mmCIF file of C-alpha atoms and ligand atoms in Angstrom:
data_model
loop_
_atom_site.group_PDB
_atom_site.id
_atom_site.type_symbol
_atom_site.label_atom_id
_atom_site.label_comp_id
_atom_site.label_asym_id
_atom_site.label_seq_id
_atom_site.Cartn_x
_atom_site.Cartn_y
_atom_site.Cartn_z
ATOM 1 C CA MET A 1 4.689 12.594 15.690
ATOM 2 C CA ILE A 2 1.260 12.861 14.405
ATOM 3 C CA SER A 3 -0.597 14.854 16.971
ATOM 4 C CA PRO A 4 -3.942 16.854 17.745
ATOM 5 C CA ASP A 5 -1.796 20.094 16.973
ATOM 6 C CA CYS A 6 -0.881 18.704 13.509
ATOM 7 C CA PRO A 7 -2.555 20.692 10.479
ATOM 8 C CA ILE A 8 -5.045 19.054 8.462
ATOM 9 C CA ALA A 9 -3.892 19.000 4.410
ATOM 10 C CA LEU A 10 -6.407 19.147 1.788
ATOM 11 C CA MET A 11 -5.615 18.556 -1.682
ATOM 12 C CA ASP A 12 -7.082 19.232 -5.439
ATOM 13 C CA SER A 13 -5.316 19.890 -8.917
ATOM 14 C CA GLY A 14 -6.569 23.283 -8.538
ATOM 15 C CA VAL A 15 -8.899 25.765 -6.777
ATOM 16 C CA GLY A 16 -12.084 23.158 -6.592
ATOM 17 C CA GLY A 17 -11.060 22.277 -3.187
ATOM 18 C CA LEU A 18 -11.026 25.488 -1.472
ATOM 19 C CA PRO A 19 -15.410 24.827 -1.037
ATOM 20 C CA TYR A 20 -14.587 21.663 1.517
ATOM 21 C CA LEU A 21 -12.147 23.654 3.024
ATOM 22 C CA ALA A 22 -14.518 25.705 4.046
ATOM 23 C CA ALA A 23 -16.921 23.020 4.909
ATOM 24 C CA ALA A 24 -14.119 21.298 6.926
ATOM 25 C CA ARG A 25 -13.689 25.302 8.531
ATOM 26 C CA ARG A 26 -17.048 25.397 9.872
ATOM 27 C CA LEU A 27 -17.613 21.864 11.524
ATOM 28 C CA LEU A 28 -13.837 21.584 12.903
ATOM 29 C CA PRO A 29 -12.948 25.198 13.741
ATOM 30 C CA ALA A 30 -10.191 24.805 15.953
ATOM 31 C CA GLU A 31 -8.202 22.925 13.373
ATOM 32 C CA ARG A 32 -5.334 24.223 11.324
ATOM 33 C CA PHE A 33 -5.585 23.318 7.423
ATOM 34 C CA VAL A 34 -3.167 23.627 4.907
ATOM 35 C CA TYR A 35 -4.259 23.375 0.970
ATOM 36 C CA LEU A 36 -2.537 22.342 -1.634
ATOM 37 C CA ALA A 37 -4.002 23.902 -5.555
ATOM 38 C CA ASP A 38 -1.054 21.089 -7.947
ATOM 39 C CA ARG A 39 -1.094 24.165 -10.372
ATOM 40 C CA SER A 40 1.400 22.313 -12.330
ATOM 41 C CA GLY A 41 -0.294 18.657 -12.295
ATOM 42 C CA PHE A 42 -3.026 20.778 -13.593
ATOM 43 C CA PRO A 43 -5.903 19.295 -14.697
ATOM 44 C CA TYR A 44 -6.271 16.070 -13.889
ATOM 45 C CA GLY A 45 -9.439 15.233 -15.946
ATOM 46 C CA THR A 46 -7.501 14.974 -19.256
ATOM 47 C CA LYS A 47 -4.941 12.998 -17.977
ATOM 48 C CA SER A 48 -4.633 8.664 -17.425
ATOM 49 C CA PRO A 49 -5.263 7.118 -13.855
ATOM 50 C CA GLU A 50 -1.799 5.549 -14.312
ATOM 51 C CA ALA A 51 -0.534 9.696 -14.498
ATOM 52 C CA ILE A 52 -2.764 10.856 -12.101
ATOM 53 C CA ARG A 53 -1.819 8.254 -10.020
ATOM 54 C CA ASP A 54 1.771 9.209 -9.986
ATOM 55 C CA ILE A 55 1.529 13.035 -9.729
ATOM 56 C CA VAL A 56 -0.679 12.700 -6.632
ATOM 57 C CA LEU A 57 1.634 10.170 -5.206
ATOM 58 C CA ASP A 58 4.637 12.818 -5.164
ATOM 59 C CA ARG A 59 2.582 15.416 -3.782
ATOM 60 C CA VAL A 60 1.345 13.254 -1.156
ATOM 61 C CA ALA A 61 4.779 12.801 -0.049
ATOM 62 C CA ARG A 62 5.714 16.391 -0.213
ATOM 63 C CA ILE A 63 2.981 17.711 1.751
ATOM 64 C CA VAL A 64 3.599 15.178 4.274
ATOM 65 C CA SER A 65 7.529 15.969 4.372
ATOM 66 C CA ALA A 66 7.111 19.289 4.594
ATOM 67 C CA HIS A 67 3.777 20.059 6.895
ATOM 68 C CA GLY A 68 3.174 16.440 8.682
ATOM 69 C CA PRO A 69 -0.221 16.733 8.539
ATOM 70 C CA LYS A 70 -2.918 14.363 10.651
ATOM 71 C CA ALA A 71 -5.223 14.116 7.849
ATOM 72 C CA LEU A 72 -5.423 14.502 4.309
ATOM 73 C CA VAL A 73 -8.453 15.241 2.220
ATOM 74 C CA ILE A 74 -8.318 14.431 -1.098
ATOM 75 C CA ALA A 75 -11.115 17.074 -1.634
ATOM 76 C CA CYS A 76 -10.970 15.859 -6.169
ATOM 77 C CA ASN A 77 -13.357 13.218 -7.535
ATOM 78 C CA THR A 78 -10.531 12.314 -10.406
ATOM 79 C CA ALA A 79 -7.664 11.888 -7.999
ATOM 80 C CA SER A 80 -9.845 9.908 -5.256
ATOM 81 C CA GLN A 81 -10.998 7.465 -7.769
ATOM 82 C CA ALA A 82 -7.549 7.336 -9.554
ATOM 83 C CA ALA A 83 -5.444 7.516 -6.598
ATOM 84 C CA LEU A 84 -6.923 6.415 -2.927
ATOM 85 C CA GLY A 85 -5.819 3.046 -2.527
ATOM 86 C CA ALA A 86 -2.109 4.203 -3.436
ATOM 87 C CA VAL A 87 -2.328 6.833 -0.860
ATOM 88 C CA ARG A 88 -3.471 5.018 1.637
ATOM 89 C CA ALA A 89 -1.001 2.531 1.153
ATOM 90 C CA ALA A 90 2.229 4.845 1.011
ATOM 91 C CA ASN A 91 1.279 6.428 4.075
ATOM 92 C CA PRO A 92 0.217 3.822 6.424
ATOM 93 C CA GLY A 93 -0.086 6.266 9.383
ATOM 94 C CA LEU A 94 -1.794 9.169 7.925
ATOM 95 C CA ALA A 95 -5.792 9.476 7.792
ATOM 96 C CA VAL A 96 -7.002 9.348 4.663
ATOM 97 C CA VAL A 97 -10.157 10.991 3.094
ATOM 98 C CA GLY A 98 -11.301 10.384 -0.479
ATOM 99 C CA THR A 99 -13.866 12.155 -2.272
ATOM 100 C CA VAL A 100 -17.191 10.489 -3.810
ATOM 101 C CA PRO A 101 -19.496 11.603 -6.084
ATOM 102 C CA ALA A 102 -23.060 11.679 -4.472
ATOM 103 C CA VAL A 103 -24.565 9.155 -6.713
ATOM 104 C CA LYS A 104 -26.420 7.880 -3.614
ATOM 105 C CA PRO A 105 -28.544 10.753 -1.969
ATOM 106 C CA ALA A 106 -29.252 11.829 -5.464
ATOM 107 C CA ALA A 107 -30.322 7.925 -6.401
ATOM 108 C CA GLU A 108 -32.490 8.370 -3.515
ATOM 109 C CA ARG A 109 -34.314 11.476 -3.917
ATOM 110 C CA THR A 110 -35.152 11.295 -7.582
ATOM 111 C CA ARG A 111 -39.018 11.872 -8.265
ATOM 112 C CA SER A 112 -38.321 11.778 -12.132
ATOM 113 C CA GLY A 113 -36.072 8.876 -12.151
ATOM 114 C CA VAL A 114 -33.489 10.291 -13.852
ATOM 115 C CA ILE A 115 -30.120 11.890 -12.439
ATOM 116 C CA GLY A 116 -27.380 13.669 -14.008
ATOM 117 C CA ILE A 117 -23.357 13.531 -12.961
ATOM 118 C CA MET A 118 -21.174 16.695 -13.401
ATOM 119 C CA ALA A 119 -17.597 15.254 -13.298
ATOM 120 C CA THR A 120 -14.318 15.239 -15.148
ATOM 121 C CA ALA A 121 -13.731 14.114 -18.960
ATOM 122 C CA ARG A 122 -11.791 11.239 -17.005
ATOM 123 C CA ALA A 123 -14.054 10.616 -14.259
ATOM 124 C CA VAL A 124 -17.504 10.446 -16.341
ATOM 125 C CA GLN A 125 -15.445 7.151 -18.211
ATOM 126 C CA ASP A 126 -14.384 5.935 -14.740
ATOM 127 C CA PRO A 127 -15.162 2.003 -13.976
ATOM 128 C CA TYR A 128 -15.394 3.678 -10.221
ATOM 129 C CA LEU A 129 -18.486 5.251 -10.997
ATOM 130 C CA ASP A 130 -19.611 2.626 -13.062
ATOM 131 C CA GLU A 131 -19.596 0.473 -9.692
ATOM 132 C CA LEU A 132 -20.996 3.591 -7.627
ATOM 133 C CA VAL A 133 -24.150 3.787 -10.367
ATOM 134 C CA ALA A 134 -24.247 0.096 -9.342
ATOM 135 C CA ARG A 135 -24.526 -0.082 -5.947
ATOM 136 C CA PHE A 136 -26.502 2.704 -5.445
ATOM 137 C CA ALA A 137 -28.733 3.867 -8.378
ATOM 138 C CA LYS A 138 -30.433 0.693 -9.295
ATOM 139 C CA GLY A 139 -33.160 1.365 -11.986
ATOM 140 C CA ILE A 140 -32.728 4.705 -12.321
ATOM 141 C CA THR A 141 -31.499 6.557 -14.963
ATOM 142 C CA VAL A 142 -27.738 8.086 -14.833
ATOM 143 C CA LEU A 143 -26.997 11.129 -17.325
ATOM 144 C CA ARG A 144 -22.983 11.717 -17.617
ATOM 145 C CA GLU A 145 -21.613 15.081 -18.559
ATOM 146 C CA GLY A 146 -17.339 15.708 -18.339
ATOM 147 C CA PRO A 147 -17.322 19.309 -19.199
ATOM 148 C CA GLN A 148 -13.151 19.862 -19.089
ATOM 149 C CA ASP A 149 -13.770 22.977 -20.080
ATOM 150 C CA LEU A 150 -15.680 24.186 -17.181
ATOM 151 C CA VAL A 151 -12.700 22.836 -15.282
ATOM 152 C CA GLN A 152 -10.457 25.358 -17.171
ATOM 153 C CA PHE A 153 -13.409 28.008 -16.278
ATOM 154 C CA VAL A 154 -13.837 27.818 -13.063
ATOM 155 C CA GLU A 155 -9.681 27.888 -12.321
ATOM 156 C CA HIS A 156 -8.618 30.661 -14.608
ATOM 157 C CA ARG A 157 -11.537 32.702 -15.158
ATOM 158 C CA LEU A 158 -13.743 32.356 -12.525
ATOM 159 C CA PHE A 159 -12.907 35.776 -10.754
ATOM 160 C CA SER A 160 -12.984 37.727 -14.080
ATOM 161 C CA ALA A 161 -16.039 36.858 -15.905
ATOM 162 C CA THR A 162 -19.412 38.060 -15.923
ATOM 163 C CA GLY A 163 -22.206 36.925 -14.913
ATOM 164 C CA SER A 164 -23.331 36.057 -18.033
ATOM 165 C CA GLU A 165 -19.913 34.146 -19.454
ATOM 166 C CA ARG A 166 -20.432 31.914 -15.757
ATOM 167 C CA ARG A 167 -23.914 31.090 -17.137
ATOM 168 C CA ALA A 168 -22.487 30.498 -20.687
ATOM 169 C CA ALA A 169 -19.989 27.754 -19.287
ATOM 170 C CA VAL A 170 -22.490 26.007 -17.517
ATOM 171 C CA GLU A 171 -25.083 26.234 -19.650
ATOM 172 C CA PRO A 172 -24.547 23.149 -22.354
ATOM 173 C CA ALA A 173 -23.960 20.276 -19.898
ATOM 174 C CA VAL A 174 -26.450 21.637 -17.918
ATOM 175 C CA VAL A 175 -28.774 21.648 -20.525
ATOM 176 C CA ARG A 176 -28.428 18.425 -21.957
ATOM 177 C CA LEU A 177 -29.407 16.843 -18.395
ATOM 178 C CA LEU A 178 -32.348 18.707 -18.294
ATOM 179 C CA GLU A 179 -33.020 17.755 -21.638
ATOM 180 C CA GLY A 180 -32.665 14.219 -20.314
ATOM 181 C CA GLY A 181 -35.287 14.656 -17.394
ATOM 182 C CA ALA A 182 -32.577 14.718 -15.028
ATOM 183 C CA ASP A 183 -34.170 16.038 -11.354
ATOM 184 C CA GLU A 184 -31.387 15.769 -9.639
ATOM 185 C CA ILE A 185 -27.778 17.153 -10.432
ATOM 186 C CA VAL A 186 -24.556 15.449 -8.837
ATOM 187 C CA ILE A 187 -21.296 18.080 -8.559
ATOM 188 C CA ALA A 188 -18.933 15.265 -8.728
ATOM 189 C CA CYS A 189 -16.156 17.770 -9.796
ATOM 190 C CA THR A 190 -15.140 19.719 -7.204
ATOM 191 C CA HIS A 191 -14.461 22.716 -9.672
ATOM 192 C CA PHE A 192 -17.519 22.924 -10.098
ATOM 193 C CA LEU A 193 -19.171 24.085 -6.321
ATOM 194 C CA HIS A 194 -17.551 27.280 -7.287
ATOM 195 C CA VAL A 195 -20.430 27.763 -10.252
ATOM 196 C CA SER A 196 -23.060 25.986 -8.456
ATOM 197 C CA ASP A 197 -25.738 28.931 -7.964
ATOM 198 C CA ASP A 198 -25.467 29.272 -11.617
ATOM 199 C CA ILE A 199 -25.757 25.649 -12.171
ATOM 200 C CA ALA A 200 -28.702 25.964 -10.046
ATOM 201 C CA VAL A 201 -30.519 28.980 -11.295
ATOM 202 C CA LEU A 202 -29.992 27.169 -14.633
ATOM 203 C CA ALA A 203 -31.740 23.654 -13.380
ATOM 204 C CA GLY A 204 -34.481 26.040 -11.726
ATOM 205 C CA ARG A 205 -37.067 25.202 -9.668
ATOM 206 C CA GLY A 206 -37.666 21.276 -8.861
ATOM 207 C CA VAL A 207 -34.441 20.062 -9.699
ATOM 208 C CA GLU A 208 -31.717 19.811 -7.201
ATOM 209 C CA VAL A 209 -27.573 20.175 -7.437
ATOM 210 C CA VAL A 210 -25.803 18.034 -4.782
ATOM 211 C CA ASP A 211 -22.802 17.184 -3.510
ATOM 212 C CA SER A 212 -20.780 15.807 -0.835
ATOM 213 C CA ARG A 213 -18.531 19.055 0.936
ATOM 214 C CA ASP A 214 -20.836 18.249 3.993
ATOM 215 C CA GLY A 215 -20.297 14.668 4.257
ATOM 216 C CA VAL A 216 -16.904 14.891 3.450
ATOM 217 C CA ALA A 217 -15.889 16.928 6.103
ATOM 218 C CA ARG A 218 -18.253 14.757 8.326
ATOM 219 C CA ARG A 219 -16.450 11.876 7.385
ATOM 220 C CA LEU A 220 -13.148 13.926 8.958
ATOM 221 C CA LYS A 221 -14.295 14.378 12.156
ATOM 222 C CA ALA A 222 -15.340 10.920 12.264
ATOM 223 C CA VAL A 223 -11.777 9.844 11.493
ATOM 224 C CA LEU A 224 -9.835 12.097 13.524
ATOM 225 C CA ALA A 225 -11.827 11.319 16.606
ATOM 226 C CA GLU A 226 -11.761 7.501 16.432
ATOM 227 C CA ARG A 227 -8.030 8.063 15.832
ATOM 228 C CA ARG A 228 -8.282 10.764 19.169
ATOM 229 C CA LEU A 229 -6.508 13.294 16.894
ATOM 230 C CA LEU A 230 -9.666 16.433 17.104
ATOM 231 C CA ALA A 231 -7.713 19.691 18.194
ATOM 232 C CA ARG A 232 -8.684 20.355 21.452
ATOM 233 C CA GLN A 233 -11.886 22.924 21.177
ATOM 234 C CA GLY A 234 -10.393 26.256 22.080
ATOM 235 C CA ALA A 235 -6.902 25.411 21.389
ATOM 236 C CA ALA A 236 -6.254 27.665 18.237
ATOM 237 C CA THR A 237 -8.623 30.690 17.703
ATOM 238 C CA ARG A 238 -9.469 31.306 14.217
ATOM 239 C CA GLU A 239 -7.780 34.487 12.616
ATOM 240 C CA THR A 240 -7.579 34.850 8.890
ATOM 241 C CA GLY A 241 -4.713 34.046 7.387
ATOM 242 C CA ARG A 242 -4.075 30.951 9.998
ATOM 243 C CA ASP A 243 -4.162 28.494 6.899
ATOM 244 C CA LEU A 244 -1.706 28.238 4.518
ATOM 245 C CA PHE A 245 -2.181 28.065 0.631
ATOM 246 C CA LEU A 246 0.242 26.320 -0.816
ATOM 247 C CA LEU A 247 0.913 25.792 -4.746
ATOM 248 C CA THR A 248 3.189 23.478 -7.330
ATOM 249 C CA GLY A 249 4.617 25.145 -9.717
ATOM 250 C CA GLU A 250 7.253 28.371 -10.398
ATOM 251 C CA GLU A 251 6.570 31.487 -9.121
ATOM 252 C CA PRO A 252 5.516 34.028 -10.388
ATOM 253 C CA PHE A 253 1.735 32.642 -9.441
ATOM 254 C CA GLU A 254 -0.965 34.017 -11.528
ATOM 255 C CA ASP A 255 -3.188 36.432 -10.085
ATOM 256 C CA GLU A 256 -6.188 34.566 -9.468
ATOM 257 C CA TYR A 257 -4.335 32.299 -6.996
ATOM 258 C CA GLN A 258 -3.954 35.787 -5.014
ATOM 259 C CA LEU A 259 -8.064 36.221 -5.443
ATOM 260 C CA PHE A 260 -9.074 33.089 -4.246
ATOM 261 C CA ALA A 261 -6.750 33.039 -1.318
ATOM 262 C CA THR A 262 -8.141 36.128 0.012
ATOM 263 C CA SER A 263 -12.088 34.986 -0.448
ATOM 264 C CA PHE A 264 -10.770 32.051 1.353
ATOM 265 C CA GLY A 265 -9.275 33.618 4.240
ATOM 266 C CA MET A 266 -6.251 32.666 3.704
ATOM 267 C CA ARG A 267 -2.443 33.923 3.184
ATOM 268 C CA SER A 268 -0.864 34.732 -0.232
ATOM 269 C CA PRO A 269 -0.086 31.862 -1.991
ATOM 270 C CA ALA A 270 3.400 30.224 -1.337
ATOM 271 C CA ALA A 271 4.951 27.464 -3.075
ATOM 272 C CA LEU A 272 4.875 23.656 -2.056
ATOM 273 C CA GLY A 273 9.071 23.199 -2.213
ATOM 274 C CA GLY A 274 10.316 19.677 -1.525
ATOM 275 C CA ARG A 275 11.538 18.059 -4.640
ATOM 276 C CA PRO A 276 9.480 15.940 -7.062
ATOM 277 C CA THR A 277 9.532 12.510 -6.318
HETATM 278 N N1 DGL B 301 -11.341 18.982 -9.063
HETATM 279 C C1 DGL B 301 -11.118 17.547 -9.882
HETATM 280 C C2 DGL B 301 -12.257 16.795 -9.452
HETATM 281 O O1 DGL B 301 -12.708 17.018 -8.457
HETATM 282 C C3 DGL B 301 -10.708 17.764 -11.238
HETATM 283 C C4 DGL B 301 -10.655 18.786 -12.383
HETATM 284 C C5 DGL B 301 -9.240 18.440 -13.066
HETATM 285 O O2 DGL B 301 -7.915 18.790 -12.722
HETATM 286 O O3 DGL B 301 -9.493 17.998 -14.313
HETATM 287 O O4 DGL B 301 -12.307 16.158 -10.462
#
């Protein structure tokens, strides 16, 4: 039975959705969260839309049967583009919130008339992005970069890399966008949020780096409010380790995941469980 006491689930192919978890917690401090990093499906950005849809449907079915969430946030642009409709159709009672690249605000704010989008290799060529651009960025030049190696870097090297290695990892894509005249950079792959400070430093003054974290958190709150599913204020005081960090695939889990769990105030990673469908 879905009730205000149920947790909110977030999922991504890996650690990309964690900044979305942080934003949702800030807005909804009384809620309990379950976060899935789909380590065995990672990366999504090199797969076909059909393969991504099947993987995401399987992971959602397993989260639903193991944790009975009241809402699900697909904190991944690539998965939202490929699977949002299918996830909603397969889970009619569940409030599902997707992630949409912040093309609209970037197009509204650009002064140079050029915006840059950083997404996965899959997402930059998805018709969904074409539609978003046609709808919200008429008359604007939209540059696209799909640095899939940066997704790998964030998932596996974020904690071991030096500052200069981080800057070198973001540099090629950002420099191309700047050379093209972009004064707005849209972070349209959630993984890249972990290096957004490096992107902003490299981009320099006069260039704005935008993402959809706060918009997604506000949408989640609105959807829960509409369904009268918000947790009662003060229902649960926030203590470190209350939220679950789940991973797919076999243990042992790589050390990085423990570091991500610690830095986002969660318990040690645990296996998602449930049988793949
Ligand atoms: N974090 C994901 C996104 O927002 C996908 C990264 C990947 O698995 O390629 O698109």
